[in-house]
Amino acid sequence: QVQLQESGPGLVKPSETLSLTCTVSGYSISSASYWGWIRQAPGKGLEWIGSIYHSGSTYYEPSLKSRVTLSVDTSKNQFSLRLSSVTAADTAVYFCGRITMGDYWGQGTLVTVSS
Amino acid sequence: QAVVTQEPSLTVSPRGTVTLTCGSSTGDVTSGHYPYWFQQKPGQAPRPLIYDTNNKHSWTPARFSGSLLGGKAALTLSGALPEDEADYYCLLYYSGARSFGGGTKLTVL
């Protein structure tokens, strides 16, 4: 079956860059699909961050666009998120998923921004 | 930047029917917004229910259905069960980018 797993540091210092990777198994990331990231701050709703096609085409949430970079590594069947200049407001559970059809998602990983 | 609106909270009786809606600040929600619906319970990842307005995933219970209603996307739950108590989020497409609504907390009581 299709599985997605987020990985990366659970603690990031303010002003540094948050980096997460999503590893996809059971499905080729090179298929005709957009893959992406959403997040959920503690006690808050879901927030869409951005999506990427296997060719590298990207779409970003406008309010985060200046700080977000998505990339894809088809050889590893992975895609990644980088969020720069983080603050405490970026503390959240980050989920990766298949945006096309919205059907497959990881379990999420908590990233805390704190010194 | 579009704002997606949902009812903050709704209550439904067991075995009752309820409709959750999803509106857009840019105007009517259409099939071109490819509405998605997710269910989320505390401590869990969002669970996809509906995609592209009214398409169900293989795991979506038959009691859930999606539609367009009065210029909004709608999620109807017919025959509510206690386990349907959860937060529900819609997600709309805007020329490549997407945006979530604020979520509806559904109580089955």
Tab-separated table of N, CA, C and O in Angstrom, chain A residues 12-93:
chain	number	residue	atom	x	y	z
A	12	VAL	N	13.936	23.236	16.049
A	12	VAL	CA	14.678	24.181	15.206
A	12	VAL	C	14.764	25.510	15.959
A	12	VAL	O	13.786	25.936	16.588
A	13	LYS	N	15.914	26.155	15.885
A	13	LYS	CA	16.087	27.437	16.564
A	13	LYS	C	15.476	28.567	15.752
A	13	LYS	O	15.459	28.530	14.514
A	14	PRO	N	14.993	29.595	16.430
A	14	PRO	CA	14.454	30.763	15.725
A	14	PRO	C	15.495	31.338	14.774
A	14	PRO	O	16.690	31.351	15.069
A	15	SER	N	15.005	31.804	13.625
A	15	SER	CA	15.775	32.398	12.534
A	15	SER	C	16.485	31.362	11.671
A	15	SER	O	17.014	31.707	10.603
A	16	GLU	N	16.490	30.095	12.077
A	16	GLU	CA	17.138	29.062	11.268
A	16	GLU	C	16.154	28.478	10.252
A	16	GLU	O	15.029	28.954	10.110
A	17	THR	N	16.619	27.482	9.526
A	17	THR	CA	15.807	26.880	8.464
A	17	THR	C	15.301	25.503	8.875
A	17	THR	O	16.068	24.663	9.316
A	18	LEU	N	14.011	25.321	8.726
A	18	LEU	CA	13.359	24.042	8.979
A	18	LEU	C	13.461	23.207	7.708
A	18	LEU	O	13.134	23.696	6.607
A	19	SER	N	13.910	21.967	7.856
A	19	SER	CA	14.030	21.075	6.695
A	19	SER	C	13.378	19.736	7.004
A	19	SER	O	13.721	19.097	8.000
A	20	LEU	N	12.447	19.344	6.163
A	20	LEU	CA	11.760	18.062	6.307
A	20	LEU	C	11.775	17.314	4.981
A	20	LEU	O	11.734	17.933	3.920
A	21	THR	N	11.806	15.997	5.085
A	21	THR	CA	11.750	15.139	3.907
A	21	THR	C	10.589	14.179	4.040
A	21	THR	O	10.294	13.703	5.133
A	22	CYS	N	9.940	13.921	2.932
A	22	CYS	CA	8.851	12.955	2.878
A	22	CYS	C	9.262	11.804	1.967
A	22	CYS	O	9.555	12.017	0.784
A	23	THR	N	9.297	10.620	2.521
A	23	THR	CA	9.654	9.426	1.750
A	23	THR	C	8.382	8.676	1.385
A	23	THR	O	7.579	8.353	2.267
A	24	VAL	N	8.212	8.423	0.105
A	24	VAL	CA	7.020	7.760	-0.408
A	24	VAL	C	7.356	6.315	-0.761
A	24	VAL	O	8.358	6.051	-1.436
A	25	SER	N	6.540	5.398	-0.308
A	25	SER	CA	6.716	3.989	-0.679
A	25	SER	C	5.409	3.451	-1.230
A	25	SER	O	4.324	3.916	-0.870
A	26	GLY	N	5.517	2.509	-2.146
A	26	GLY	CA	4.338	1.906	-2.730
A	26	GLY	C	3.734	2.696	-3.877
A	26	GLY	O	2.672	2.319	-4.393
A	27	TYR	N	4.380	3.777	-4.270
A	27	TYR	CA	3.857	4.619	-5.354
A	27	TYR	C	5.005	5.455	-5.894
A	27	TYR	O	5.772	6.022	-5.127
A	28	SER	N	5.089	5.555	-7.205
A	28	SER	CA	6.172	6.340	-7.802
A	28	SER	C	5.857	7.830	-7.747
A	28	SER	O	4.809	8.272	-8.225
A	29	ILE	N	6.795	8.578	-7.205
A	29	ILE	CA	6.614	10.023	-7.115
A	29	ILE	C	6.630	10.658	-8.499
A	29	ILE	O	6.220	11.811	-8.670
A	30	SER	N	7.104	9.925	-9.490
A	30	SER	CA	7.154	10.422	-10.862
A	30	SER	C	5.840	10.250	-11.600
A	30	SER	O	5.746	10.595	-12.782
A	31	SER	N	4.845	9.727	-10.923
A	31	SER	CA	3.537	9.583	-11.545
A	31	SER	C	2.922	10.969	-11.744
A	31	SER	O	3.428	11.962	-11.242
A	32	ALA	N	1.818	11.018	-12.441
A	32	ALA	CA	1.155	12.292	-12.738
A	32	ALA	C	0.419	12.801	-11.506
A	32	ALA	O	-0.806	12.764	-11.439
A	33	SER	N	1.185	13.279	-10.532
A	33	SER	CA	0.586	13.758	-9.286
A	33	SER	C	1.366	14.925	-8.711
A	33	SER	O	2.580	15.030	-8.915
A	34	TYR	N	0.647	15.786	-8.002
A	34	TYR	CA	1.287	16.808	-7.185
A	34	TYR	C	1.436	16.261	-5.764
A	34	TYR	O	0.545	15.589	-5.243
A	35	TRP	N	2.553	16.553	-5.166
A	35	TRP	CA	2.863	16.168	-3.792
A	35	TRP	C	3.087	17.440	-2.990
A	35	TRP	O	3.516	18.460	-3.543
A	36	GLY	N	2.807	17.404	-1.694
A	36	GLY	CA	2.953	18.653	-0.979
A	36	GLY	C	2.919	18.529	0.530
A	36	GLY	O	2.945	17.439	1.100
A	37	TRP	N	2.839	19.713	1.152
A	37	TRP	CA	2.905	19.816	2.608
A	37	TRP	C	1.772	20.680	3.152
A	37	TRP	O	1.384	21.688	2.538
A	38	ILE	N	1.254	20.261	4.300
A	38	ILE	CA	0.343	21.079	5.069
A	38	ILE	C	0.842	21.076	6.500
A	38	ILE	O	1.701	20.272	6.871
A	39	ARG	N	0.333	21.967	7.325
A	39	ARG	CA	0.749	21.992	8.719
A	39	ARG	C	-0.403	22.376	9.618
A	39	ARG	O	-1.423	22.907	9.151
A	40	GLN	N	-0.228	22.117	10.909
A	40	GLN	CA	-1.248	22.418	11.892
A	40	GLN	C	-0.567	22.859	13.177
A	40	GLN	O	0.067	22.048	13.862
A	41	ALA	N	-0.693	24.133	13.492
A	41	ALA	CA	-0.168	24.656	14.746
A	41	ALA	C	-0.994	24.100	15.898
A	41	ALA	O	-2.159	23.734	15.712
A	42	PRO	N	-0.418	24.016	17.077
A	42	PRO	CA	-1.139	23.437	18.220
A	42	PRO	C	-2.486	24.118	18.452
A	42	PRO	O	-2.564	25.339	18.582
A	43	GLY	N	-3.543	23.325	18.459
A	43	GLY	CA	-4.881	23.838	18.713
A	43	GLY	C	-5.498	24.632	17.574
A	43	GLY	O	-6.569	25.226	17.745
A	44	LYS	N	-4.845	24.644	16.420
A	44	LYS	CA	-5.329	25.435	15.280
A	44	LYS	C	-5.773	24.538	14.132
A	44	LYS	O	-5.687	23.317	14.209
A	45	GLY	N	-6.230	25.177	13.056
A	45	GLY	CA	-6.678	24.440	11.885
A	45	GLY	C	-5.540	24.083	10.946
A	45	GLY	O	-4.373	24.376	11.199
A	46	LEU	N	-5.928	23.447	9.840
A	46	LEU	CA	-4.945	23.035	8.846
A	46	LEU	C	-4.554	24.211	7.965
A	46	LEU	O	-5.373	25.069	7.646
A	47	GLU	N	-3.297	24.239	7.569
A	47	GLU	CA	-2.782	25.290	6.690
A	47	GLU	C	-2.037	24.642	5.542
A	47	GLU	O	-1.141	23.827	5.754
A	48	TRP	N	-2.401	24.994	4.325
A	48	TRP	CA	-1.707	24.488	3.132
A	48	TRP	C	-0.406	25.265	2.953
A	48	TRP	O	-0.381	26.491	3.058
A	49	ILE	N	0.685	24.540	2.709
A	49	ILE	CA	1.989	25.180	2.554
A	49	ILE	C	2.376	25.280	1.075
A	49	ILE	O	2.790	26.327	0.591
A	50	GLY	N	2.287	24.167	0.365
A	50	GLY	CA	2.674	24.203	-1.032
A	50	GLY	C	2.670	22.825	-1.649
A	50	GLY	O	2.531	21.811	-0.960
A	51	SER	N	2.824	22.782	-2.972
A	51	SER	CA	2.855	21.508	-3.680
A	51	SER	C	3.866	21.553	-4.804
A	51	SER	O	4.237	22.631	-5.290
A	52	ILE	N	4.303	20.351	-5.215
A	52	ILE	CA	5.329	20.234	-6.251
A	52	ILE	C	5.018	19.034	-7.136
A	52	ILE	O	4.531	18.000	-6.668
A	53	TYR	N	5.279	19.203	-8.428
A	53	TYR	CA	5.132	18.126	-9.392
A	53	TYR	C	6.497	17.470	-9.556
A	53	TYR	O	7.521	18.069	-9.227
A	54	HIS	N	6.524	16.251	-10.079
A	54	HIS	CA	7.814	15.558	-10.205
A	54	HIS	C	8.764	16.305	-11.137
A	54	HIS	O	9.979	16.184	-11.021
A	55	SER	N	8.216	17.141	-11.999
A	55	SER	CA	9.064	17.924	-12.909
A	55	SER	C	9.694	19.117	-12.207
A	55	SER	O	10.602	19.753	-12.748
A	56	GLY	N	9.194	19.414	-11.005
A	56	GLY	CA	9.723	20.545	-10.252
A	56	GLY	C	8.826	21.759	-10.213
A	56	GLY	O	9.125	22.734	-9.529
A	57	SER	N	7.722	21.704	-10.932
A	57	SER	CA	6.765	22.807	-10.913
A	57	SER	C	6.169	22.944	-9.515
A	57	SER	O	5.772	21.957	-8.911
A	58	THR	N	6.119	24.190	-9.009
A	58	THR	CA	5.678	24.389	-7.627
A	58	THR	C	4.585	25.447	-7.498
A	58	THR	O	4.456	26.347	-8.338
A	59	TYR	N	3.815	25.303	-6.432
A	59	TYR	CA	2.839	26.313	-6.018
A	59	TYR	C	2.985	26.482	-4.511
A	59	TYR	O	3.082	25.492	-3.786
A	60	TYR	N	2.978	27.735	-4.056
A	60	TYR	CA	3.175	28.004	-2.642
A	60	TYR	C	2.048	28.853	-2.078
A	60	TYR	O	1.447	29.671	-2.775
A	61	GLU	N	1.791	28.670	-0.783
A	61	GLU	CA	0.882	29.546	-0.058
A	61	GLU	C	1.473	30.970	-0.115
A	61	GLU	O	2.649	31.170	0.245
A	62	PRO	N	0.714	31.947	-0.576
A	62	PRO	CA	1.275	33.297	-0.760
A	62	PRO	C	1.941	33.877	0.490
A	62	PRO	O	2.981	34.533	0.385
A	63	SER	N	1.360	33.626	1.655
A	63	SER	CA	1.905	34.230	2.867
A	63	SER	C	3.232	33.598	3.287
A	63	SER	O	3.952	34.155	4.109
A	64	LEU	N	3.553	32.434	2.734
A	64	LEU	CA	4.797	31.742	3.074
A	64	LEU	C	5.790	31.729	1.921
A	64	LEU	O	6.946	31.313	2.088
A	65	LYS	N	5.357	32.209	0.772
A	65	LYS	CA	6.122	32.040	-0.456
A	65	LYS	C	7.573	32.519	-0.362
A	65	LYS	O	8.475	31.897	-0.930
A	66	SER	N	7.792	33.606	0.356
A	66	SER	CA	9.148	34.157	0.424
A	66	SER	C	10.089	33.291	1.254
A	66	SER	O	11.315	33.457	1.190
A	67	ARG	N	9.540	32.357	2.035
A	67	ARG	CA	10.378	31.550	2.934
A	67	ARG	C	10.377	30.059	2.590
A	67	ARG	O	11.155	29.301	3.186
A	68	VAL	N	9.535	29.632	1.673
A	68	VAL	CA	9.361	28.200	1.413
A	68	VAL	C	10.031	27.776	0.117
A	68	VAL	O	9.957	28.486	-0.901
A	69	THR	N	10.652	26.610	0.178
A	69	THR	CA	11.166	25.969	-1.028
A	69	THR	C	10.816	24.485	-0.967
A	69	THR	O	11.115	23.814	0.020
A	70	LEU	N	10.172	24.002	-2.016
A	70	LEU	CA	9.919	22.576	-2.144
A	70	LEU	C	10.828	22.012	-3.230
A	70	LEU	O	11.104	22.692	-4.230
A	71	SER	N	11.260	20.785	-3.015
A	71	SER	CA	12.095	20.128	-4.019
A	71	SER	C	11.728	18.657	-4.065
A	71	SER	O	11.083	18.138	-3.158
A	72	VAL	N	12.129	18.004	-5.154
A	72	VAL	CA	11.799	16.592	-5.329
A	72	VAL	C	13.044	15.831	-5.772
A	72	VAL	O	13.870	16.367	-6.520
A	73	ASP	N	13.187	14.618	-5.258
A	73	ASP	CA	14.284	13.733	-5.654
A	73	ASP	C	13.658	12.425	-6.127
A	73	ASP	O	13.331	11.556	-5.315
A	74	THR	N	13.453	12.319	-7.425
A	74	THR	CA	12.768	11.142	-7.963
A	74	THR	C	13.592	9.872	-7.785
A	74	THR	O	13.031	8.791	-7.665
A	75	SER	N	14.919	9.993	-7.730
A	75	SER	CA	15.755	8.808	-7.571
A	75	SER	C	15.567	8.154	-6.203
A	75	SER	O	15.735	6.946	-6.055
A	76	LYS	N	15.199	8.969	-5.221
A	76	LYS	CA	14.961	8.453	-3.867
A	76	LYS	C	13.476	8.347	-3.548
A	76	LYS	O	13.104	7.936	-2.451
A	77	ASN	N	12.644	8.736	-4.501
A	77	ASN	CA	11.190	8.770	-4.285
A	77	ASN	C	10.840	9.613	-3.056
A	77	ASN	O	10.063	9.200	-2.191
A	78	GLN	N	11.450	10.793	-2.998
A	78	GLN	CA	11.262	11.702	-1.879
A	78	GLN	C	10.978	13.115	-2.378
A	78	GLN	O	11.375	13.490	-3.479
A	79	PHE	N	10.328	13.891	-1.527
A	79	PHE	CA	10.235	15.319	-1.762
A	79	PHE	C	10.464	16.015	-0.431
A	79	PHE	O	10.302	15.418	0.638
A	80	SER	N	10.871	17.283	-0.499
A	80	SER	CA	11.344	17.962	0.695
A	80	SER	C	10.782	19.367	0.832
A	80	SER	O	10.365	19.992	-0.156
A	81	LEU	N	10.803	19.828	2.066
A	81	LEU	CA	10.347	21.166	2.437
A	81	LEU	C	11.472	21.895	3.157
A	81	LEU	O	12.104	21.327	4.044
A	82	ARG	N	11.709	23.122	2.768
A	82	ARG	CA	12.604	24.009	3.508
A	82	ARG	C	11.855	25.290	3.795
A	82	ARG	O	11.254	25.892	2.893
A	83	LEU	N	11.863	25.687	5.070
A	83	LEU	CA	11.193	26.902	5.506
A	83	LEU	C	12.221	27.723	6.269
A	83	LEU	O	12.694	27.313	7.329
A	84	SER	N	12.555	28.872	5.726
A	84	SER	CA	13.636	29.671	6.296
A	84	SER	C	13.121	30.682	7.318
A	84	SER	O	11.926	30.951	7.414
A	85	SER	N	14.047	31.221	8.077
A	85	SER	CA	13.757	32.303	9.038
A	85	SER	C	12.566	31.979	9.919
A	85	SER	O	11.624	32.773	10.050
A	86	VAL	N	12.604	30.807	10.525
A	86	VAL	CA	11.440	30.354	11.311
A	86	VAL	C	11.314	31.135	12.611
A	86	VAL	O	12.287	31.655	13.166
A	87	THR	N	10.081	31.228	13.071
A	87	THR	CA	9.754	31.822	14.356
A	87	THR	C	8.874	30.840	15.120
A	87	THR	O	8.481	29.795	14.589
A	88	ALA	N	8.509	31.203	16.325
A	88	ALA	CA	7.651	30.342	17.126
A	88	ALA	C	6.323	30.068	16.423
A	88	ALA	O	5.695	29.026	16.637
A	89	ALA	N	5.892	30.976	15.575
A	89	ALA	CA	4.636	30.795	14.844
A	89	ALA	C	4.700	29.634	13.856
A	89	ALA	O	3.662	29.185	13.349
A	90	ASP	N	5.891	29.153	13.553
A	90	ASP	CA	6.038	28.013	12.641
A	90	ASP	C	6.019	26.677	13.381
A	90	ASP	O	6.127	25.619	12.748
A	91	THR	N	5.889	26.726	14.705
A	91	THR	CA	5.744	25.490	15.472
A	91	THR	C	4.436	24.822	15.086
A	91	THR	O	3.363	25.425	15.177
A	92	ALA	N	4.523	23.584	14.631
A	92	ALA	CA	3.337	22.903	14.115
A	92	ALA	C	3.651	21.433	13.852
A	92	ALA	O	4.814	21.016	13.843
A	93	VAL	N	2.597	20.677	13.629
A	93	VAL	CA	2.746	19.334	13.076
A	93	VAL	C	2.716	19.493	11.559
A	93	VAL	O	1.784	20.100	11.013
